[in-house]
mmCIF file of C-alpha atoms in Angstrom:
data_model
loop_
_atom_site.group_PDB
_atom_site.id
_atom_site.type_symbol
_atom_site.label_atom_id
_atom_site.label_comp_id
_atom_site.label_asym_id
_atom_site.label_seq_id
_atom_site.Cartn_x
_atom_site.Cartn_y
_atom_site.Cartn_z
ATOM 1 C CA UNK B 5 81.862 35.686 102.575
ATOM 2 C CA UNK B 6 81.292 36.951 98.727
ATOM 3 C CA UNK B 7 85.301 37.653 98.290
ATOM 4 C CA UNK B 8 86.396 33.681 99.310
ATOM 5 C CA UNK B 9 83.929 32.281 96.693
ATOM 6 C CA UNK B 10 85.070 30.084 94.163
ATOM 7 C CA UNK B 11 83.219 31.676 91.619
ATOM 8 C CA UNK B 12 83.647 29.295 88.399
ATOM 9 C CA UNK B 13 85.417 30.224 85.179
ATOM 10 C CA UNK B 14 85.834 28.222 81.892
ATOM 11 C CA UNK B 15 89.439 27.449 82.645
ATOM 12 C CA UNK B 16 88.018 26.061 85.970
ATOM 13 C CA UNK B 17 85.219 24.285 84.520
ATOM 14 C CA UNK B 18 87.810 22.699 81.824
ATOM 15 C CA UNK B 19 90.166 21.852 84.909
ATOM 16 C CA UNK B 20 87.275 20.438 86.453
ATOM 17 C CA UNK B 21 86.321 18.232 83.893
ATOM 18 C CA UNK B 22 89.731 16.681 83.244
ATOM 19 C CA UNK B 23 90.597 15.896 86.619
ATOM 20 C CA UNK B 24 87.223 14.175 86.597
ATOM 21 C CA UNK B 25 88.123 12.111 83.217
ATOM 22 C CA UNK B 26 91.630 10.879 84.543
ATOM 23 C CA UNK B 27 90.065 9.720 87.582
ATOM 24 C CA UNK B 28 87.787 7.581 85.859
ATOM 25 C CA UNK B 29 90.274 6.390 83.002
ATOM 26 C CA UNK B 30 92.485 5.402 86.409
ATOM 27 C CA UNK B 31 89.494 3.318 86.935
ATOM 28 C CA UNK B 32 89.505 4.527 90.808
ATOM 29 C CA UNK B 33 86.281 5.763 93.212
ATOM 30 C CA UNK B 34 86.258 8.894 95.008
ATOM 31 C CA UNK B 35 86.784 7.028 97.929
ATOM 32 C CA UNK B 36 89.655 4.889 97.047
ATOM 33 C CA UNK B 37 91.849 8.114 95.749
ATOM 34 C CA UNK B 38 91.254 9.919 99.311
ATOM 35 C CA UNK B 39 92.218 6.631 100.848
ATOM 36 C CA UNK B 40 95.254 6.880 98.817
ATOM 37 C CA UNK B 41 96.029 10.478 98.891
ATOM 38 C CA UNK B 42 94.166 11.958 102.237
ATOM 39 C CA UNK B 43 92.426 14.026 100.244
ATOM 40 C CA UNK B 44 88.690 14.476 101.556
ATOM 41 C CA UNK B 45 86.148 12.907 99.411
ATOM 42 C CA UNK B 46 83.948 15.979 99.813
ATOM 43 C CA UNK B 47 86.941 18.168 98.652
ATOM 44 C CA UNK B 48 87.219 15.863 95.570
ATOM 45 C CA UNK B 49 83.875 16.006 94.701
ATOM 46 C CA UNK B 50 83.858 19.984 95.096
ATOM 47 C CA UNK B 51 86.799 19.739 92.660
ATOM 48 C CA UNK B 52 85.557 17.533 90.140
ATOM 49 C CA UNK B 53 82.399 19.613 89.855
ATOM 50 C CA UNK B 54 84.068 22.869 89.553
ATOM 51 C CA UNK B 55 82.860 23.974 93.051
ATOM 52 C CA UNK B 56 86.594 24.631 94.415
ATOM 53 C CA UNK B 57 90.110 24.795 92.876
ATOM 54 C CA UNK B 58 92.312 22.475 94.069
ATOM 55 C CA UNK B 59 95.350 23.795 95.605
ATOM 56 C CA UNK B 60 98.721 22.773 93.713
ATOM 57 C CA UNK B 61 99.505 20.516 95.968
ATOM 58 C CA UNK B 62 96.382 18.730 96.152
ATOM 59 C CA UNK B 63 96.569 18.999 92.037
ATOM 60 C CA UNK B 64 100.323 17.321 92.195
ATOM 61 C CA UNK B 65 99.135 14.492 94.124
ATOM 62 C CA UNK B 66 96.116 13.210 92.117
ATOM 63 C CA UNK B 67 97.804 13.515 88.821
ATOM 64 C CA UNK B 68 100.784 11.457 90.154
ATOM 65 C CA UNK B 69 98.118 8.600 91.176
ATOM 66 C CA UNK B 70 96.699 8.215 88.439
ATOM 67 C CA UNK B 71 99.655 8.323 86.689
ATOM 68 C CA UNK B 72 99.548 11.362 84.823
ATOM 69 C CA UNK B 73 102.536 11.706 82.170
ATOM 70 C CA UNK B 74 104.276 15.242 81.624
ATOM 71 C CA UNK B 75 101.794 16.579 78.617
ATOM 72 C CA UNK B 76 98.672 16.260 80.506
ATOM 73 C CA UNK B 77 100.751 17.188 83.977
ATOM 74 C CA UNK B 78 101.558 20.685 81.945
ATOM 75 C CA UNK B 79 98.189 20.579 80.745
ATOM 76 C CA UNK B 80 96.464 20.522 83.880
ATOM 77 C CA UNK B 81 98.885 22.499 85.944
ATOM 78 C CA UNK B 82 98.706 25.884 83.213
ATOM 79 C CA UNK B 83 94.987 25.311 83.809
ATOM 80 C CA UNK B 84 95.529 25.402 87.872
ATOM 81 C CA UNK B 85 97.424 28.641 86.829
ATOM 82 C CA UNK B 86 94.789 30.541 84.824
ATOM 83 C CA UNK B 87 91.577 29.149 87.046
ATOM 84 C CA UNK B 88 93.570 31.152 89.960
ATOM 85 C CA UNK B 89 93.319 34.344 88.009
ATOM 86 C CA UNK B 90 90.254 36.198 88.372
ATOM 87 C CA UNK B 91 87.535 36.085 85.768
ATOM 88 C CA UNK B 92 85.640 39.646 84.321
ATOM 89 C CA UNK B 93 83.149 39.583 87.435
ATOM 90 C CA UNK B 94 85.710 39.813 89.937
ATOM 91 C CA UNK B 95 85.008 43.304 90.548
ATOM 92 C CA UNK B 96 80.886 42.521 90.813
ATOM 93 C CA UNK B 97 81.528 39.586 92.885
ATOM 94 C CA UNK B 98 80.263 41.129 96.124
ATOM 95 C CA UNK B 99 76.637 42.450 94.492
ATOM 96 C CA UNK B 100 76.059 39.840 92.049
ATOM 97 C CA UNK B 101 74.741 36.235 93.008
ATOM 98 C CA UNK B 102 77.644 33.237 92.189
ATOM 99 C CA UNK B 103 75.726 31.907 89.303
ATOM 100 C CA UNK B 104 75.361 35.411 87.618
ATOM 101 C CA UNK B 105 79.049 36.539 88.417
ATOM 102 C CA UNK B 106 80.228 33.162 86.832
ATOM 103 C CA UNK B 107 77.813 33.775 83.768
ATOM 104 C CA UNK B 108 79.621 37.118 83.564
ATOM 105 C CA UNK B 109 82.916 34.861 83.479
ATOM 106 C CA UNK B 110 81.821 32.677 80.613
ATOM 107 C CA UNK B 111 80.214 35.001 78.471
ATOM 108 C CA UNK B 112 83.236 37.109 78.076
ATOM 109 C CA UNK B 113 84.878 33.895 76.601
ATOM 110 C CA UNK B 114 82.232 32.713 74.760
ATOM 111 C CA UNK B 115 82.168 32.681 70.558
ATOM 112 C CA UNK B 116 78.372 32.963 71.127
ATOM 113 C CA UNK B 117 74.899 33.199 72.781
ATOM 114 C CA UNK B 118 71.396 32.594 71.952
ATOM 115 C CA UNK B 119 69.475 34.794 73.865
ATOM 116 C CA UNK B 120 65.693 34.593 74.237
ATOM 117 C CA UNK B 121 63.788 37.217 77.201
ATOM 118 C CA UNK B 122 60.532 37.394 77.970
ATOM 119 C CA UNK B 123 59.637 40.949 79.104
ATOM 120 C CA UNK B 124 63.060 43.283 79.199
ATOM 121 C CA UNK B 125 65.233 43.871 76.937
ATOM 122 C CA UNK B 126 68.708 41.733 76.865
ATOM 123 C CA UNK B 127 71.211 42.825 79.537
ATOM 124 C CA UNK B 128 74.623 43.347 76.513
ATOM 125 C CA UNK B 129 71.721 45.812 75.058
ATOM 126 C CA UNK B 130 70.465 48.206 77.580
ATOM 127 C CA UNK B 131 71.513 51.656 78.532
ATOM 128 C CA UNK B 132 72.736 52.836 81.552
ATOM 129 C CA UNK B 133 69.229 54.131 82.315
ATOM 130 C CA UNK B 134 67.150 51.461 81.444
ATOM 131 C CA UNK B 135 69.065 49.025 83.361
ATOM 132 C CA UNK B 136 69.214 51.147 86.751
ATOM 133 C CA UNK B 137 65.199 51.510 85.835
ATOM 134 C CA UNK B 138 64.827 47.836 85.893
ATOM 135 C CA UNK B 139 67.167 47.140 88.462
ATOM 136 C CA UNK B 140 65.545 49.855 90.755
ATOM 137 C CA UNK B 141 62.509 47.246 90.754
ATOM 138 C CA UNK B 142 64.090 44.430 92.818
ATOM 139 C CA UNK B 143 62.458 42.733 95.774
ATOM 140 C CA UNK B 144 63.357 43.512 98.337
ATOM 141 C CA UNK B 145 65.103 46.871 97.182
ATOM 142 C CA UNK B 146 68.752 47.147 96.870
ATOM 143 C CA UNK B 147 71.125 49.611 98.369
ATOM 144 C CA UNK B 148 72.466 52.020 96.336
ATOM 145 C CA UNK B 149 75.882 50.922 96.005
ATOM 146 C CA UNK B 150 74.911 47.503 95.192
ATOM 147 C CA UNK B 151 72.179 49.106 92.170
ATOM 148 C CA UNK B 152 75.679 51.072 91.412
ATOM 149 C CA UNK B 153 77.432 47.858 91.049
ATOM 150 C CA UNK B 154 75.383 45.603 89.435
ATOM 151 C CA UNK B 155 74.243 48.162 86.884
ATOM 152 C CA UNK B 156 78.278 48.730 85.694
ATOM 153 C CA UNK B 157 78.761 44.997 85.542
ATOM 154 C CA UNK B 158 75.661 44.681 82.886
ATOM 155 C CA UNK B 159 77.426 47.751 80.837
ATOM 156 C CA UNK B 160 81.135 46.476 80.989
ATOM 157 C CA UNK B 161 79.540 43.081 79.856
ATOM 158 C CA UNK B 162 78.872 45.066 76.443
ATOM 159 C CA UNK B 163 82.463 45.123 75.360
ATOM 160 C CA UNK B 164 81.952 41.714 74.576
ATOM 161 C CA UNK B 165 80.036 42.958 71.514
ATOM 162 C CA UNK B 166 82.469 45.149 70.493
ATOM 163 C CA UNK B 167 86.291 43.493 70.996
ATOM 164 C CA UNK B 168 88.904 42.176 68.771
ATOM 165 C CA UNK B 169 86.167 38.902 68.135
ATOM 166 C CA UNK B 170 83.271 40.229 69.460
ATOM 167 C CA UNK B 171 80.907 37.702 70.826
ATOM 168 C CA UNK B 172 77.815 36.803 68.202
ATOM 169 C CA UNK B 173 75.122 37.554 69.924
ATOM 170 C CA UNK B 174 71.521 35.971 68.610
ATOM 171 C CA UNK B 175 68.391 37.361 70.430
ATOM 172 C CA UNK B 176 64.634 36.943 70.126
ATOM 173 C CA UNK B 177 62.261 38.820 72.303
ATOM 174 C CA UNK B 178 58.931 38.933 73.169
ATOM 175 C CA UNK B 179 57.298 42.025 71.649
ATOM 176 C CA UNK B 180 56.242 42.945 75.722
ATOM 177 C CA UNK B 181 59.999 43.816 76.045
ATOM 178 C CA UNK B 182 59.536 46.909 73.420
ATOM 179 C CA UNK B 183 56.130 47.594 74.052
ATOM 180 C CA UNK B 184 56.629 48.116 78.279
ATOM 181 C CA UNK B 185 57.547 51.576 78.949
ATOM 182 C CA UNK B 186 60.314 51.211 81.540
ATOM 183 C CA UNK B 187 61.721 54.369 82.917
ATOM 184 C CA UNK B 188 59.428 56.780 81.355
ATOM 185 C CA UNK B 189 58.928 57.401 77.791
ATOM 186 C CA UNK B 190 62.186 59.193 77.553
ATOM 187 C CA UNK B 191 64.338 56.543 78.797
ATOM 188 C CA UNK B 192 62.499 53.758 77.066
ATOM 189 C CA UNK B 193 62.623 55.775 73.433
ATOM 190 C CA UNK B 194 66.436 56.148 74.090
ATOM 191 C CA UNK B 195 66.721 52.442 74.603
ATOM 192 C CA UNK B 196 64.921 50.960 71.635
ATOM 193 C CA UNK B 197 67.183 53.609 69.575
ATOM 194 C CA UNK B 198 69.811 51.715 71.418
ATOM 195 C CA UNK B 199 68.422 48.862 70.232
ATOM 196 C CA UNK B 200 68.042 49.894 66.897
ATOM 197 C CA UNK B 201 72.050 51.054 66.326
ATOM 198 C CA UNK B 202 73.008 47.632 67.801
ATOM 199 C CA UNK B 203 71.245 45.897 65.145
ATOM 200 C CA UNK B 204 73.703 47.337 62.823
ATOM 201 C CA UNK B 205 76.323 45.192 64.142
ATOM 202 C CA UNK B 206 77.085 42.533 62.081
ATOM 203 C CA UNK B 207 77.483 40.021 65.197
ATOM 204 C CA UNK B 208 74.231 40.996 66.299
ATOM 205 C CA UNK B 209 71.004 39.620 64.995
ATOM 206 C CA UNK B 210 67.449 40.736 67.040
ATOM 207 C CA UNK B 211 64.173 39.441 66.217
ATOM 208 C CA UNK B 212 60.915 39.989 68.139
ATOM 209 C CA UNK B 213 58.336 37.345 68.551
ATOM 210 C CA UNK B 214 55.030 39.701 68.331
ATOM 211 C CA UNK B 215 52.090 39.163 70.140
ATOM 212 C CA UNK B 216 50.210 37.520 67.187
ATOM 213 C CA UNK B 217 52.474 34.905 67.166
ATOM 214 C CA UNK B 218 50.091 32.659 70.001
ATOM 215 C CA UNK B 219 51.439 30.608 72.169
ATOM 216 C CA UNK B 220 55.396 29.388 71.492
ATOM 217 C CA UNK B 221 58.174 27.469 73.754
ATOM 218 C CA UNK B 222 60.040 30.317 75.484
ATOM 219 C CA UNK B 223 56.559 31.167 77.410
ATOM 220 C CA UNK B 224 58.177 29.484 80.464
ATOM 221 C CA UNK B 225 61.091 31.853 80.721
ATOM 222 C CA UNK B 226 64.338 33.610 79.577
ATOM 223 C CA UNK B 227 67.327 31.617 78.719
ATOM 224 C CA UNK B 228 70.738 31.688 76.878
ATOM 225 C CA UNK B 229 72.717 29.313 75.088
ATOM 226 C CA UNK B 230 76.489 29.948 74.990
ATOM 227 C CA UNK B 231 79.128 27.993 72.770
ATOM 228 C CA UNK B 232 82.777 28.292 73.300
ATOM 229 C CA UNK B 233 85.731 28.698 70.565
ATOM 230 C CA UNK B 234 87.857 25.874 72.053
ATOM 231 C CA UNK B 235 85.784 21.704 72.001
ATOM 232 C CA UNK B 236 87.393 21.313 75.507
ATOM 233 C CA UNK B 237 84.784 23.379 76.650
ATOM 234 C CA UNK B 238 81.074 22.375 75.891
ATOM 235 C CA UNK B 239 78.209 24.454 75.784
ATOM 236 C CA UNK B 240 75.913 25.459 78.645
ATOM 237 C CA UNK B 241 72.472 27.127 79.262
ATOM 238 C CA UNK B 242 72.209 29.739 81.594
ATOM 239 C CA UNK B 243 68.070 30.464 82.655
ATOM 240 C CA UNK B 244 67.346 33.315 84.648
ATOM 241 C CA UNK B 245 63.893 32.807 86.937
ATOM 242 C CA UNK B 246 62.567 34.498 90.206
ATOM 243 C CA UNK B 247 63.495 31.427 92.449
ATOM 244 C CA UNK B 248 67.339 32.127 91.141
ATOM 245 C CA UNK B 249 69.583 31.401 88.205
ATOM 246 C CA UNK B 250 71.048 28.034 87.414
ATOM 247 C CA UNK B 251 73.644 27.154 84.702
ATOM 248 C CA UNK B 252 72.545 23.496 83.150
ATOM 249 C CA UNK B 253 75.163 21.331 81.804
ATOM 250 C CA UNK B 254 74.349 18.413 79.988
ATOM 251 C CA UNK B 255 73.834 17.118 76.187
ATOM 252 C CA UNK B 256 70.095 16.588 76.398
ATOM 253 C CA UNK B 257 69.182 19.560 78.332
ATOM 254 C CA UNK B 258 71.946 22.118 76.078
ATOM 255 C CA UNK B 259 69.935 20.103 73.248
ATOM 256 C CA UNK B 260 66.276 20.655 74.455
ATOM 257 C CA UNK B 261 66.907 24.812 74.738
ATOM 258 C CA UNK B 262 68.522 24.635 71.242
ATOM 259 C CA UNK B 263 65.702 22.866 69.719
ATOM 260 C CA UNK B 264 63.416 25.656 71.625
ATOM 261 C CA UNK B 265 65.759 28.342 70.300
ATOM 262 C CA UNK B 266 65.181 27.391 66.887
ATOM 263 C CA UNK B 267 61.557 26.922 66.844
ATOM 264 C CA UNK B 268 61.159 30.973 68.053
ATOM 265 C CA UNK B 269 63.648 32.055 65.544
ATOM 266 C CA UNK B 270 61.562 30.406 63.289
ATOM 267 C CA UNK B 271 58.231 31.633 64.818
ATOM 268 C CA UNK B 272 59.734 35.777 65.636
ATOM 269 C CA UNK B 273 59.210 38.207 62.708
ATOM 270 C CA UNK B 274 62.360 38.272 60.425
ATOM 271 C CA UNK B 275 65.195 40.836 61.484
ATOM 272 C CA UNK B 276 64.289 43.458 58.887
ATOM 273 C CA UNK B 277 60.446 43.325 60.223
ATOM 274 C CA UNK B 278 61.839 43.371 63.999
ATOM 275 C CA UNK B 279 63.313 46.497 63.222
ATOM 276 C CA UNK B 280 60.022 47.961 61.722
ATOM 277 C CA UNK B 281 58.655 47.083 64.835
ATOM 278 C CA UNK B 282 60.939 48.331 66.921
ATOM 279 C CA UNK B 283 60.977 51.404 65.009
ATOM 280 C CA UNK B 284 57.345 52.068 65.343
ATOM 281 C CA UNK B 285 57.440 51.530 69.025
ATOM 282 C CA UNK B 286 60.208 54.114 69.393
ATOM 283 C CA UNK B 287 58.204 56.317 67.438
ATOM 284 C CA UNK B 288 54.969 55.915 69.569
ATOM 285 C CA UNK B 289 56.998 57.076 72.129
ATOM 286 C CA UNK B 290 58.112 60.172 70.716
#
């Protein structure tokens, strides 16, 4: 059921990670720590990817075979302690697909996020009525509740913009996202105004990659990039798609999207031309 998920979190993730690390500096297998401990290799797998939190117990008994002295014991146990507590999707957990609800979790901790999308404009900057007009649009059609739901989680994810260190947000778009009239020319003109006050922000940077611009690497699809504050916890890309969203770990791949990243920041029109654009479109509208 949607409320027992193990939906992931960075302090999870980081917990994850660790666990894996001292396993492998204990120079053991999976299989020769359940062996040791009972604890089902499945279960340590699911643990060591993130894909369940251990309980203390569990936790208490691999860190005293591998030996685990009282720093990284503390370490690992306050992590145990914060994975437990619930992450900002919590209350979206039951409309909102795992992947998404723990993207929700670590882009309120993130320090940043490279956003590129392809036809809509970027979830942190919609209104409230272009968002229900693009949700409204999903196959096969939602109930209203859930449209309720999932349209208050993509608001509340704003405040990341907009707290004590807001997240830096990075975007290019295509031009399509501007130039599609979603909603009605009313609700569309009030969301590239939208647009236009959040490029005011000086954690926000928008460019749009116009139509002129030929053919370029984001063609295949949306995608963000999100770096953390602390080095325990590396980067990851998180690329939305019609078959489902996936999260990709991984030096190569993070470095693949940020190589793509920069080549359509380097192809979109500057910021201050974006805005013309966007400006122009609004005003078409009007």
């Amino acid at each position: 059921m949607a409320g027992k998920r193990t939906v992931l979190t960075v302090r999870l993730r980081r917990l994850a990670a660790m666990l894996h690390e001292m396993r492998e500096t204990a120079q053991l297998s999976k299989e020769e720590v359940s062996a040791k401990t009972g604890i089902n290799v499945t279960t340590l797998y699911r643990i060591e990817t993130a894909q369940a939190r251990p309980q203390r117990r569990t936790l208490m008994a691999m860190l005293d075979l591998y030996g685990i002295g009282n720093t990284q014991r503390e370490d690992a146990l306050a992590l145990l302690a914060d994975a437990l507590k619930p992450g900002m999707a919590r209350a979206y957990e039951g409309s909102v697909t795992e992947v998404y609800a723990a993207y929700i979790n670590f882009e309120a901790e993130a320090r940043s996020a490279r956003h590129y999308q392809t036809s809509t404009i970027p979830g942190l900057l919609q209104t409230y009525e272009y968002t229900t007009a693009v949700i409204s649009t999903s196959m096969p059609a939602l109930e209203a509740s859930v449209m309720e739901s999932r349209a208050k989680a993509r608001m509340d994810r704003a405040a990341n913009l907009s707290k004590e260190k807001p997240l830096e947000l990075w975007v290019v778009m295509d031009e399509a996202a501007i130039r599609r009239t979603v909603g009605g020319p009313s609700v569309m003109r009030g969301q590239l105004e939208r647009l236009l006050k959040e490029t005011e922000r000086k954690n926000v940077i928008v460019q749009i990659m116009p139509f002129d611009a030929g053919a370029h690497p984001g063609m295949s699809g949306p995608f963000t990039l999100l770096d953390f504050p602390d080095p325990a916890d590396p980067e990851l890309v998180y690329v939305e798609g019609i078959a489902g969203d996936e999260l990709i770990e991984g030096r190569a791949e993070i470095r693949r999207f940020g190589v793509i990243f920069d080549q359509l920041r380097a192809m979109a029109l500057s910021p201050r031309d974006s805005a013309a654009m966007i400006y122009d479109a609004a005003g078409r509208l009007g």
